[in-house]
mmCIF file of C-alpha atoms in Angstrom:
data_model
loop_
_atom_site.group_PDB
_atom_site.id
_atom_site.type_symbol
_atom_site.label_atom_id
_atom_site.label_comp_id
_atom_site.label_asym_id
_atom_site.label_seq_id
_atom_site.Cartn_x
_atom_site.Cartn_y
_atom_site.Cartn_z
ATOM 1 C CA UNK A 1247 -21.520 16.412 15.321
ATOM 2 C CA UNK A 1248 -21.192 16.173 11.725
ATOM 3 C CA UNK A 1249 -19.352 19.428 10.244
ATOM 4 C CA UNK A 1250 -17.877 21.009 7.406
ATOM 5 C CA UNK A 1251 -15.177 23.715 8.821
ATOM 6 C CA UNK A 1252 -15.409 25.191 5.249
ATOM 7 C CA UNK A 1253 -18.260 26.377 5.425
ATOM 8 C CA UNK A 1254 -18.716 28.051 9.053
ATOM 9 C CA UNK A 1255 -14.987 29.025 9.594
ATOM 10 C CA UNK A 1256 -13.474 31.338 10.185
ATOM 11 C CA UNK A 1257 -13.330 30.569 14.082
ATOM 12 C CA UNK A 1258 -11.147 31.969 16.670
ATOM 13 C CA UNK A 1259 -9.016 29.303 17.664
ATOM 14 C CA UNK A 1260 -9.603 27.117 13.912
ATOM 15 C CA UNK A 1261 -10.800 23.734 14.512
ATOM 16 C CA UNK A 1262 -9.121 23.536 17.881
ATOM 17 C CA UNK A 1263 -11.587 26.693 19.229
ATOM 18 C CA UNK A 1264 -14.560 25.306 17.744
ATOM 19 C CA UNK A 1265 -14.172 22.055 19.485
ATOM 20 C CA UNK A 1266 -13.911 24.070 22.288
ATOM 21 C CA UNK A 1267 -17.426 25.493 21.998
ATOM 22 C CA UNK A 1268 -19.441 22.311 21.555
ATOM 23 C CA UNK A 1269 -17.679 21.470 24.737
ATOM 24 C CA UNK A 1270 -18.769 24.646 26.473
ATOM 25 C CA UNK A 1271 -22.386 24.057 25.017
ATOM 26 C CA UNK A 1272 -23.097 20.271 26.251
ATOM 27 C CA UNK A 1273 -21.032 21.215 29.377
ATOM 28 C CA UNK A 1274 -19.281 18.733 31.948
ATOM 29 C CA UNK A 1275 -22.566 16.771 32.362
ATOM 30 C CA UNK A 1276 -22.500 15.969 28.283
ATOM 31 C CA UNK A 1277 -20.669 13.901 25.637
ATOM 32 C CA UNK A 1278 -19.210 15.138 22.633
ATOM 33 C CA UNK A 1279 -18.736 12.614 19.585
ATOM 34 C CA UNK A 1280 -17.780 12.924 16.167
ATOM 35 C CA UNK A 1281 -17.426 10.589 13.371
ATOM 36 C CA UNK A 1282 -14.062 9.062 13.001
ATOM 37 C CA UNK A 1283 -13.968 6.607 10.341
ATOM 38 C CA UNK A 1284 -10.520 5.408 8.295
ATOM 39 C CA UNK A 1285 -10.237 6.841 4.596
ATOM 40 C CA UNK A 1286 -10.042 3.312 3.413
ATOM 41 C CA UNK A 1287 -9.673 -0.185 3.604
ATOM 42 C CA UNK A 1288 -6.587 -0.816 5.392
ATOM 43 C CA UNK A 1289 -5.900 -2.109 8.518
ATOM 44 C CA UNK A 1290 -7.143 0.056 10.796
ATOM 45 C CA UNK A 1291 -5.474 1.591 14.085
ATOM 46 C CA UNK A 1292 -7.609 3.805 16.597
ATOM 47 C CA UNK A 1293 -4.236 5.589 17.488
ATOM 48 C CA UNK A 1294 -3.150 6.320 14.567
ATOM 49 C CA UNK A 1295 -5.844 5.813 11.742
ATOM 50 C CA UNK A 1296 -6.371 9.213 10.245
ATOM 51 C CA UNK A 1297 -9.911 10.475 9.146
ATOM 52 C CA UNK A 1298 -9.505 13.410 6.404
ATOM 53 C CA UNK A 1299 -12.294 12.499 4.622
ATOM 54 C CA UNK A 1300 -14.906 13.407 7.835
ATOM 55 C CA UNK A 1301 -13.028 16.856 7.752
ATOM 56 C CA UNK A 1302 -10.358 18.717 9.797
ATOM 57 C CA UNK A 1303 -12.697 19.185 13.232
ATOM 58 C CA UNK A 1304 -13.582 15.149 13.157
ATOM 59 C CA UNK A 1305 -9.658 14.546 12.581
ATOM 60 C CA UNK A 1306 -8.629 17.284 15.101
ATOM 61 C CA UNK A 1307 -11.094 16.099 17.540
ATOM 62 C CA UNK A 1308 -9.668 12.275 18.059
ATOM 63 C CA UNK A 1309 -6.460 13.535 18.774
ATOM 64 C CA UNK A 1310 -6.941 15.524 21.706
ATOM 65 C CA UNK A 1311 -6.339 14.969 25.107
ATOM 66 C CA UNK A 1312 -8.887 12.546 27.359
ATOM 67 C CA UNK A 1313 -10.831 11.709 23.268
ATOM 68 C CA UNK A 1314 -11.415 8.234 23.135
ATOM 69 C CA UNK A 1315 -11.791 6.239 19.866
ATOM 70 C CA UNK A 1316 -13.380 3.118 18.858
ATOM 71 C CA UNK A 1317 -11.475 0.209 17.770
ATOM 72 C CA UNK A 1318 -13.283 -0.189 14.314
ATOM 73 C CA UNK A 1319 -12.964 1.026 10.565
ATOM 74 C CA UNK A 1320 -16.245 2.544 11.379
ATOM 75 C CA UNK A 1321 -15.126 4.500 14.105
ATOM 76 C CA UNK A 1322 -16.343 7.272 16.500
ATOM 77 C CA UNK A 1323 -14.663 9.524 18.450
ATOM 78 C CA UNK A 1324 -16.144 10.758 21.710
ATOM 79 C CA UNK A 1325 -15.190 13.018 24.878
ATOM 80 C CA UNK A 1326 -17.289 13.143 28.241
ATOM 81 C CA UNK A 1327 -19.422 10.290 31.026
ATOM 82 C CA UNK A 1328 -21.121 8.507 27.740
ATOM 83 C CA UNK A 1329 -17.798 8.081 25.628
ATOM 84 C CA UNK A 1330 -17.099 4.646 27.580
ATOM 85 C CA UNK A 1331 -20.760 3.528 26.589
ATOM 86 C CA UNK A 1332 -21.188 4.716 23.125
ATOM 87 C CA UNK A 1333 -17.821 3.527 21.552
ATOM 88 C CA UNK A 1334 -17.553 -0.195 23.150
ATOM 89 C CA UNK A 1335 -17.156 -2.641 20.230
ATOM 90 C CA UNK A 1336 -19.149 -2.801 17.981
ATOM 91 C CA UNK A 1337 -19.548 -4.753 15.141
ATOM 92 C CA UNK A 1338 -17.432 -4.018 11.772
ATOM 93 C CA UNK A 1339 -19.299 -5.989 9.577
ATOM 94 C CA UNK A 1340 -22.843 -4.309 10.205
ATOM 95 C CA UNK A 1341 -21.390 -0.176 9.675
ATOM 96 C CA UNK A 1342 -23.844 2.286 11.604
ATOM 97 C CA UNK A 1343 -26.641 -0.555 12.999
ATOM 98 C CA UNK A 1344 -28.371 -0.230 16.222
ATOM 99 C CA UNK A 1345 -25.220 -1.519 18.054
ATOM 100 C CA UNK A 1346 -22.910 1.099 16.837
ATOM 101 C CA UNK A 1347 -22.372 4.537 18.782
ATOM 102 C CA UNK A 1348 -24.612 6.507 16.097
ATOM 103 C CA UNK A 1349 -27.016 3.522 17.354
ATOM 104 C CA UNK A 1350 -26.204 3.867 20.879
ATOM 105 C CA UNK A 1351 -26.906 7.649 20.897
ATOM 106 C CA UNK A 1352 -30.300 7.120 20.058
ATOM 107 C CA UNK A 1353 -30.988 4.661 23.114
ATOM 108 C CA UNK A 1354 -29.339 7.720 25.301
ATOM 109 C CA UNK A 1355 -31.062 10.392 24.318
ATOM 110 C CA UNK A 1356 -28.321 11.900 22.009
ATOM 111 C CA UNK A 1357 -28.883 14.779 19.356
ATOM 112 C CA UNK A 1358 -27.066 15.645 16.004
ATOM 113 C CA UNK A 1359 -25.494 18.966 15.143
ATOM 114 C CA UNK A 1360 -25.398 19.128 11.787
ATOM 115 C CA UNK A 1361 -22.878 22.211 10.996
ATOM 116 C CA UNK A 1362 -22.298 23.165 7.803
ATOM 117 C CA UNK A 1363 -23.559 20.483 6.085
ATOM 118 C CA UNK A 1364 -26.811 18.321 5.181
ATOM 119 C CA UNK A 1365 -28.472 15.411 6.330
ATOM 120 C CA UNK A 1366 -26.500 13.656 3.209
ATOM 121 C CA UNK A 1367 -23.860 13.339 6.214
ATOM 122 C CA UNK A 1368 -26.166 11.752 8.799
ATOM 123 C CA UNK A 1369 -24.909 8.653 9.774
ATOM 124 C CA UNK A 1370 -28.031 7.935 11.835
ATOM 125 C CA UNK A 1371 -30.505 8.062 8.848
ATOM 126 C CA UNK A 1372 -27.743 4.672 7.877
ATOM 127 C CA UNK A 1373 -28.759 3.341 11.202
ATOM 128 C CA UNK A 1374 -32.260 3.615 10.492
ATOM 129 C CA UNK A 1375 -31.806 1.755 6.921
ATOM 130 C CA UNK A 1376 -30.102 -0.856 8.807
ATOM 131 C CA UNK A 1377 -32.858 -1.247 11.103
ATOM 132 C CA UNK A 1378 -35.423 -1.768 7.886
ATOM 133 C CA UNK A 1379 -33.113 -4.367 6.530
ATOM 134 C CA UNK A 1380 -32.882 -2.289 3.061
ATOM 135 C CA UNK A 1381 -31.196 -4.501 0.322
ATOM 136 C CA UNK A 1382 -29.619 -2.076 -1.418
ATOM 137 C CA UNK A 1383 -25.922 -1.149 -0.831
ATOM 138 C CA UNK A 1384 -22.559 -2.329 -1.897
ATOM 139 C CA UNK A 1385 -19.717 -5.432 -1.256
ATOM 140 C CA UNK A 1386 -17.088 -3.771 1.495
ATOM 141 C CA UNK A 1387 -14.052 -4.828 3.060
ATOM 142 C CA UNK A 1388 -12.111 -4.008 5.824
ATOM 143 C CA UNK A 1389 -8.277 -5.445 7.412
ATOM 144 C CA UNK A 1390 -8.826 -5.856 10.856
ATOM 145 C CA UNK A 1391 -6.363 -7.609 13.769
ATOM 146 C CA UNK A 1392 -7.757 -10.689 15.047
ATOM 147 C CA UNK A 1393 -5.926 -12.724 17.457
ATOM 148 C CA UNK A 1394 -2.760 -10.244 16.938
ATOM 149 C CA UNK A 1395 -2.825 -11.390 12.965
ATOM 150 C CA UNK A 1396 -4.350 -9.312 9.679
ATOM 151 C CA UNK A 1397 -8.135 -10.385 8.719
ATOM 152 C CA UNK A 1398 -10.103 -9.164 5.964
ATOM 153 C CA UNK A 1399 -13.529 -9.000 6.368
ATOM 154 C CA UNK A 1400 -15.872 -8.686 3.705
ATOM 155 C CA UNK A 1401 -19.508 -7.835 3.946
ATOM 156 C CA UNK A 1402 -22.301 -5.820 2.495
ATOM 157 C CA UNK A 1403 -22.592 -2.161 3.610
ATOM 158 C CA UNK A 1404 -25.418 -0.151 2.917
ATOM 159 C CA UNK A 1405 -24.399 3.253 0.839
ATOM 160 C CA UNK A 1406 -25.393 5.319 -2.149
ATOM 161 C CA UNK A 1407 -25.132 9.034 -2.748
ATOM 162 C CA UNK A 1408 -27.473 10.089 0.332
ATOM 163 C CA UNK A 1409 -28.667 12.876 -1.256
ATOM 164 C CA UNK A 1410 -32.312 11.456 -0.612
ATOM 165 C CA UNK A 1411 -31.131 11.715 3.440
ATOM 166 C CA UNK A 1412 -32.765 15.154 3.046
ATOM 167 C CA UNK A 1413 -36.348 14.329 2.802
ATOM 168 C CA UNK A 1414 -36.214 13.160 6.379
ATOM 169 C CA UNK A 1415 -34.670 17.044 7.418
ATOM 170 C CA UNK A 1416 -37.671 17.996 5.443
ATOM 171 C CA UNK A 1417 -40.232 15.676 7.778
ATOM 172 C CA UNK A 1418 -38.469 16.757 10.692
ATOM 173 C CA UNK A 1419 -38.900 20.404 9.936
ATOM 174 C CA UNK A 1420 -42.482 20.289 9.335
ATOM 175 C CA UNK A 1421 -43.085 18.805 12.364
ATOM 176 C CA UNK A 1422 -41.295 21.496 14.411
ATOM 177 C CA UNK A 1423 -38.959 18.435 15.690
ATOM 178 C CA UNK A 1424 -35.936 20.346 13.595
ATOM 179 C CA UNK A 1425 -34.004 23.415 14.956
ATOM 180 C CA UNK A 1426 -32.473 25.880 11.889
ATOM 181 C CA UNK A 1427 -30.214 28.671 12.475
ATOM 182 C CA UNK A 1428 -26.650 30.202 11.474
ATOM 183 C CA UNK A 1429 -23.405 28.601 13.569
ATOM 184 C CA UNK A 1430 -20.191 30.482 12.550
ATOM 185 C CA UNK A 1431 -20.114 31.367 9.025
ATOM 186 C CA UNK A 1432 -22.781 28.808 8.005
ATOM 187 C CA UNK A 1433 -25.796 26.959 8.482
ATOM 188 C CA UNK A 1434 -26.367 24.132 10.740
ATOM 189 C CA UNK A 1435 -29.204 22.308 11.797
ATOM 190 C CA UNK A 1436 -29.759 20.385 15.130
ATOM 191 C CA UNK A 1437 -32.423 17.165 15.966
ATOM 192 C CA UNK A 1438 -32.560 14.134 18.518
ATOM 193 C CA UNK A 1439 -30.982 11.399 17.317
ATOM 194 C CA UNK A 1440 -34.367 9.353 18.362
ATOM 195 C CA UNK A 1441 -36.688 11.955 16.110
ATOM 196 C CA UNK A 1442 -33.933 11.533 13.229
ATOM 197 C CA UNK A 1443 -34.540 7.670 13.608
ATOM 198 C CA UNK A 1444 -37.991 7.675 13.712
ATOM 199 C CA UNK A 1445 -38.466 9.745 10.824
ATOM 200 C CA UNK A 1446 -36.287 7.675 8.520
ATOM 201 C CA UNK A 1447 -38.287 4.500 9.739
ATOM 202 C CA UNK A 1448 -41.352 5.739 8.944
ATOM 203 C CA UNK A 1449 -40.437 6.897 5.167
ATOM 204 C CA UNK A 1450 -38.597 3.065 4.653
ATOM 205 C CA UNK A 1451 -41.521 1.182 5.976
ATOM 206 C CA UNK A 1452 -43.827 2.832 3.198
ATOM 207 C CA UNK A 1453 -40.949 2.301 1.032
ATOM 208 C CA UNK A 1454 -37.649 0.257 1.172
ATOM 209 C CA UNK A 1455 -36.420 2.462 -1.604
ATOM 210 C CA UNK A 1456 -37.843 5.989 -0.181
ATOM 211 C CA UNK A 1457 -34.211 7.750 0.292
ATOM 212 C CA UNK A 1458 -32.783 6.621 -3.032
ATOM 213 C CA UNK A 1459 -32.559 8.921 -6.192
ATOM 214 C CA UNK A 1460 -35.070 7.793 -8.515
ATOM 215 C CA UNK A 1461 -34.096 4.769 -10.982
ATOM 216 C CA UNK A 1462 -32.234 6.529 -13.842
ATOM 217 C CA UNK A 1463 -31.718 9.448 -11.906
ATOM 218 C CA UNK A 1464 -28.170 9.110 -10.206
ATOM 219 C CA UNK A 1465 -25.307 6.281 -10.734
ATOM 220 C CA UNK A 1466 -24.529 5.780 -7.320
ATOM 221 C CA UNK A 1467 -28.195 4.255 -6.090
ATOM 222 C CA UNK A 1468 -28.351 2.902 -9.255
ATOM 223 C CA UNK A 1469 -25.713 0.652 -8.574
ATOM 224 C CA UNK A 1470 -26.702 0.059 -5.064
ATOM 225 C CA UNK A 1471 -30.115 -1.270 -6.585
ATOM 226 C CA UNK A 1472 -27.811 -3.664 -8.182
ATOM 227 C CA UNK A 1473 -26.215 -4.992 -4.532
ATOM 228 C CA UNK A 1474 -29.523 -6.903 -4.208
ATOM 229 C CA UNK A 1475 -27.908 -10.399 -4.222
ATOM 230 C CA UNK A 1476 -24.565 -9.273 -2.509
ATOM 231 C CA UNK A 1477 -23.768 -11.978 -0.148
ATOM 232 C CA UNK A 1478 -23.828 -12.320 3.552
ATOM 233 C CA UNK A 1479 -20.697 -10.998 5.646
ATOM 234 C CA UNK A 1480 -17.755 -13.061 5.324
ATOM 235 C CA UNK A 1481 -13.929 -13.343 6.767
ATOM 236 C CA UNK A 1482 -11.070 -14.657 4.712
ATOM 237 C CA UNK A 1483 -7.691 -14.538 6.197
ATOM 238 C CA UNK A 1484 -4.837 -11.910 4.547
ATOM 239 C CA UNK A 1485 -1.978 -12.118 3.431
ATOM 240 C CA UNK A 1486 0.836 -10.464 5.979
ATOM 241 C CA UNK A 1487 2.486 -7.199 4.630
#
């Protein structure tokens, strides 16, 4: 799930209550998970990490009782039988790739909610540009613990303003493989995780640089263009605090 409270609240119950409905909708049988990934670059805790920038459900969700969160900068959140699966370790250095849990859902059969916001927030479309081996995208870092001691990592993570994530909501709504409708206040939009994938594939294959804004056309994937030549991932040690 992927969600802006903004724009589908008010709910009975706030964030809290509409938690409590996803539950009630995939049931006992299902898994619940939610982006849960740190604000920024420092080192990173799973218990006590915060993640205001994916929005007050995604932070309220990791917090609550029997949630489990992975051990990453990247990190999900998930409740129910598949949490275990989807959030082992995964690998910091290679954000949203086939071995992450966005990744992971796709192999199980997961879908994506999409509530109150576009596919501009769909990690999985990342997944898929991972997959293609894109080379656009910028230097990152992240302070990890290895060994009980600080480690910086520093890699090359594929990003850019994602605003170009929407032509594959338009492919998946012309082939009926796209669900519309209101949810609260708002809009949302639900898809398999495996259609979502395969839909982004198939517009990178005819062209590496299919989701990007045009050249000249946006800052952001203009300067991703630019991350051509960025390195492969590399570790330094860092400095204690």
């Amino acid at each position: 799930v992927h969600c802006a409270f903004s724009q589908i609240g008010p709910v009975a119950g706030g964030p809290a209550g509409f938690i409590a409905v996803l539950q009630e909708a995939v049931g006992p049988r299902g898994t619940l998970m939610m982006p849960s990934l740190a604000d920024d670059d420092g080192l990173f805790d799973p218990r006590s990490t915060p993640c205001l920038s994916m929005g007050v459900v995604a932070q309220t969700f990791w917090r609550m009782p029997d949630v489990k969160r992975s051990d990453n900068p990247h990190a999900f959140a998930a409740r129910g039988p598949r949490a275990a699966a989807l959030l082992m370790p995964h690998p910091v250095v290679v954000p949203h790739g086939v071995d992450s849990p966005a990744g992971r859902a796709i192999a199980l059969g997961g879908k994506i909610l999409l509530a109150g916001v576009g596919h501009d927030a769909n990690t999985t479309i990342h997944v898929a540009e991972n997959e293609a081996r894109v080379r656009y995208g910028f230097e990152a870092r992240s302070l990890v613990l290895q060994a009980g001691a600080p480690v910086e990592l520093r890699y090359r993570e594929v990003d850019h303003c994602c605003r170009g994530f929407e032509r594959v909501g338009e492919a998946l709504q012309r082939t009926g493989q796209q669900r519309r409708g209101a949810l609260g206040h708002g809009k949302a939009a639900l898809a398999t995780s495996r259609a979502t994938f395969d839909a982004a594939m198939a517009q990178l294959r005819a062209d590496e640089e299919a989701l990007l804004c045009a050249p000249g056309a946006c800052n952001f994937c203009d300067a991703a263009r630019k991350g051509h030549r960025l390195s492969h991932a590399t570790h330094t040690p860092a400095r204690r605090p």
